[in-house]
Amino acid sequence: MKTQVRLNTYERGIVHSLVTSFGYEAGPARELVVQYIAVIRKLGGYDTCYDHAERLVQARQLQVTPEAWLERIRNLDREAAKDKGIPHLERNIAYQGLR
């Protein structure tokens, strides 16, 4: 049993970009967006619909699964959380009012 996914305006814009710029038919374009919906929502709506559409086409061509893509994002987030910065280039803690 398939779960219906309700696409928001931004996600429908990605479908539209797949159709108008990448030669997809409407049905397969929507299916591609639904397949990668978790990735799209994790990345957020900061980039243009065209940019997201382009990424989805590349992911499909490179056979990157949504799960692998999400795992890569999680790994990058973990690494960023470990980053201590560059202390000699950042403001002193006392200046920030933390001491």
mmCIF file of C-alpha atoms in Angstrom:
data_model
loop_
_atom_site.group_PDB
_atom_site.id
_atom_site.type_symbol
_atom_site.label_atom_id
_atom_site.label_comp_id
_atom_site.label_asym_id
_atom_site.label_seq_id
_atom_site.Cartn_x
_atom_site.Cartn_y
_atom_site.Cartn_z
ATOM 1 C CA MET A 1 0.000 0.000 0.000
ATOM 2 C CA LYS A 2 1.474 3.344 -1.058
ATOM 3 C CA THR A 3 1.253 6.374 1.145
ATOM 4 C CA GLN A 4 0.128 9.521 -0.623
ATOM 5 C CA VAL A 5 2.492 12.445 -0.211
ATOM 6 C CA ARG A 6 1.046 15.920 -0.382
ATOM 7 C CA LEU A 7 3.577 18.171 -2.073
ATOM 8 C CA ASN A 8 3.844 21.768 -0.975
ATOM 9 C CA THR A 9 4.181 24.643 -3.453
ATOM 10 C CA TYR A 10 7.976 24.469 -3.433
ATOM 11 C CA GLU A 11 7.982 20.718 -4.083
ATOM 12 C CA ARG A 12 5.470 21.163 -6.911
ATOM 13 C CA GLY A 13 7.875 23.763 -8.313
ATOM 14 C CA ILE A 14 10.597 21.104 -8.365
ATOM 15 C CA VAL A 15 8.239 18.831 -10.308
ATOM 16 C CA HIS A 16 7.567 21.694 -12.723
ATOM 17 C CA SER A 17 11.320 22.246 -13.195
ATOM 18 C CA LEU A 18 11.853 18.561 -13.896
ATOM 19 C CA VAL A 19 9.160 18.741 -16.583
ATOM 20 C CA THR A 20 10.154 22.037 -18.197
ATOM 21 C CA SER A 21 13.943 21.858 -17.921
ATOM 22 C CA PHE A 22 14.879 18.195 -17.752
ATOM 23 C CA GLY A 23 12.415 16.498 -20.097
ATOM 24 C CA TYR A 24 10.438 14.505 -17.537
ATOM 25 C CA GLU A 25 6.760 13.755 -17.942
ATOM 26 C CA ALA A 26 4.594 14.978 -15.049
ATOM 27 C CA GLY A 27 4.002 11.527 -13.506
ATOM 28 C CA PRO A 28 7.646 10.394 -13.409
ATOM 29 C CA ALA A 29 8.727 13.862 -12.222
ATOM 30 C CA ARG A 30 6.313 13.670 -9.281
ATOM 31 C CA GLU A 31 7.459 10.127 -8.506
ATOM 32 C CA LEU A 32 11.085 11.288 -8.416
ATOM 33 C CA VAL A 33 10.237 14.127 -6.027
ATOM 34 C CA VAL A 34 8.227 11.770 -3.800
ATOM 35 C CA GLN A 35 11.093 9.254 -3.812
ATOM 36 C CA TYR A 36 13.506 11.928 -2.552
ATOM 37 C CA ILE A 37 10.996 13.895 -0.453
ATOM 38 C CA ALA A 38 12.878 13.284 2.820
ATOM 39 C CA VAL A 39 16.082 14.656 1.282
ATOM 40 C CA ILE A 40 14.293 17.673 -0.190
ATOM 41 C CA ARG A 41 12.692 18.488 3.143
ATOM 42 C CA LYS A 42 15.968 17.973 5.022
ATOM 43 C CA LEU A 43 17.812 20.350 2.668
ATOM 44 C CA GLY A 44 15.050 22.943 2.940
ATOM 45 C CA GLY A 45 13.753 25.464 0.458
ATOM 46 C CA TYR A 46 16.748 27.748 0.242
ATOM 47 C CA ASP A 47 17.768 26.942 -3.323
ATOM 48 C CA THR A 48 15.728 27.412 -6.461
ATOM 49 C CA CYS A 49 13.387 24.682 -7.602
ATOM 50 C CA TYR A 50 15.601 24.291 -10.665
ATOM 51 C CA ASP A 51 18.660 23.651 -8.462
ATOM 52 C CA HIS A 52 16.830 20.945 -6.519
ATOM 53 C CA ALA A 53 15.552 19.404 -9.737
ATOM 54 C CA GLU A 54 19.085 19.320 -11.107
ATOM 55 C CA ARG A 55 20.328 17.572 -7.947
ATOM 56 C CA LEU A 56 17.577 14.964 -8.219
ATOM 57 C CA VAL A 57 18.485 14.262 -11.847
ATOM 58 C CA GLN A 58 22.149 13.883 -10.853
ATOM 59 C CA ALA A 59 21.248 11.610 -7.934
ATOM 60 C CA ARG A 60 19.199 9.417 -10.244
ATOM 61 C CA GLN A 61 22.024 9.263 -12.818
ATOM 62 C CA LEU A 62 24.609 8.427 -10.150
ATOM 63 C CA GLN A 63 22.222 5.945 -8.510
ATOM 64 C CA VAL A 64 22.406 7.673 -5.135
ATOM 65 C CA THR A 65 19.545 6.411 -3.017
ATOM 66 C CA PRO A 66 17.611 8.777 -0.749
ATOM 67 C CA GLU A 67 18.849 6.766 2.231
ATOM 68 C CA ALA A 68 22.502 7.129 1.198
ATOM 69 C CA TRP A 69 22.012 10.851 0.605
ATOM 70 C CA LEU A 70 20.415 11.323 4.043
ATOM 71 C CA GLU A 71 23.233 9.362 5.670
ATOM 72 C CA ARG A 72 25.774 11.641 3.986
ATOM 73 C CA ILE A 73 23.907 14.690 5.318
ATOM 74 C CA ARG A 74 23.873 13.188 8.831
ATOM 75 C CA ASN A 75 27.620 12.496 8.620
ATOM 76 C CA LEU A 76 28.312 16.073 7.535
ATOM 77 C CA ASP A 77 26.149 17.378 10.391
ATOM 78 C CA ARG A 78 28.052 15.208 12.896
ATOM 79 C CA GLU A 79 31.393 16.435 11.591
ATOM 80 C CA ALA A 80 30.240 20.055 11.738
ATOM 81 C CA ALA A 81 29.142 19.559 15.356
ATOM 82 C CA LYS A 82 32.650 18.324 16.244
ATOM 83 C CA ASP A 83 34.321 21.333 14.639
ATOM 84 C CA LYS A 84 35.906 23.489 17.330
ATOM 85 C CA GLY A 85 36.490 26.364 14.950
ATOM 86 C CA ILE A 86 39.725 28.305 14.636
ATOM 87 C CA PRO A 87 40.270 29.792 18.096
ATOM 88 C CA HIS A 88 42.860 32.397 17.118
ATOM 89 C CA LEU A 89 40.505 33.802 14.467
ATOM 90 C CA GLU A 90 37.374 33.830 16.584
ATOM 91 C CA ARG A 91 36.391 36.344 19.203
ATOM 92 C CA ASN A 92 37.500 35.808 22.759
ATOM 93 C CA ILE A 93 34.984 34.048 25.052
ATOM 94 C CA ALA A 94 35.165 36.945 27.538
ATOM 95 C CA TYR A 95 34.070 39.299 24.758
ATOM 96 C CA GLN A 96 30.977 37.150 24.167
ATOM 97 C CA GLY A 97 29.971 37.515 27.789
ATOM 98 C CA LEU A 98 30.387 33.810 28.475
ATOM 99 C CA ARG A 99 32.936 34.261 31.241
#
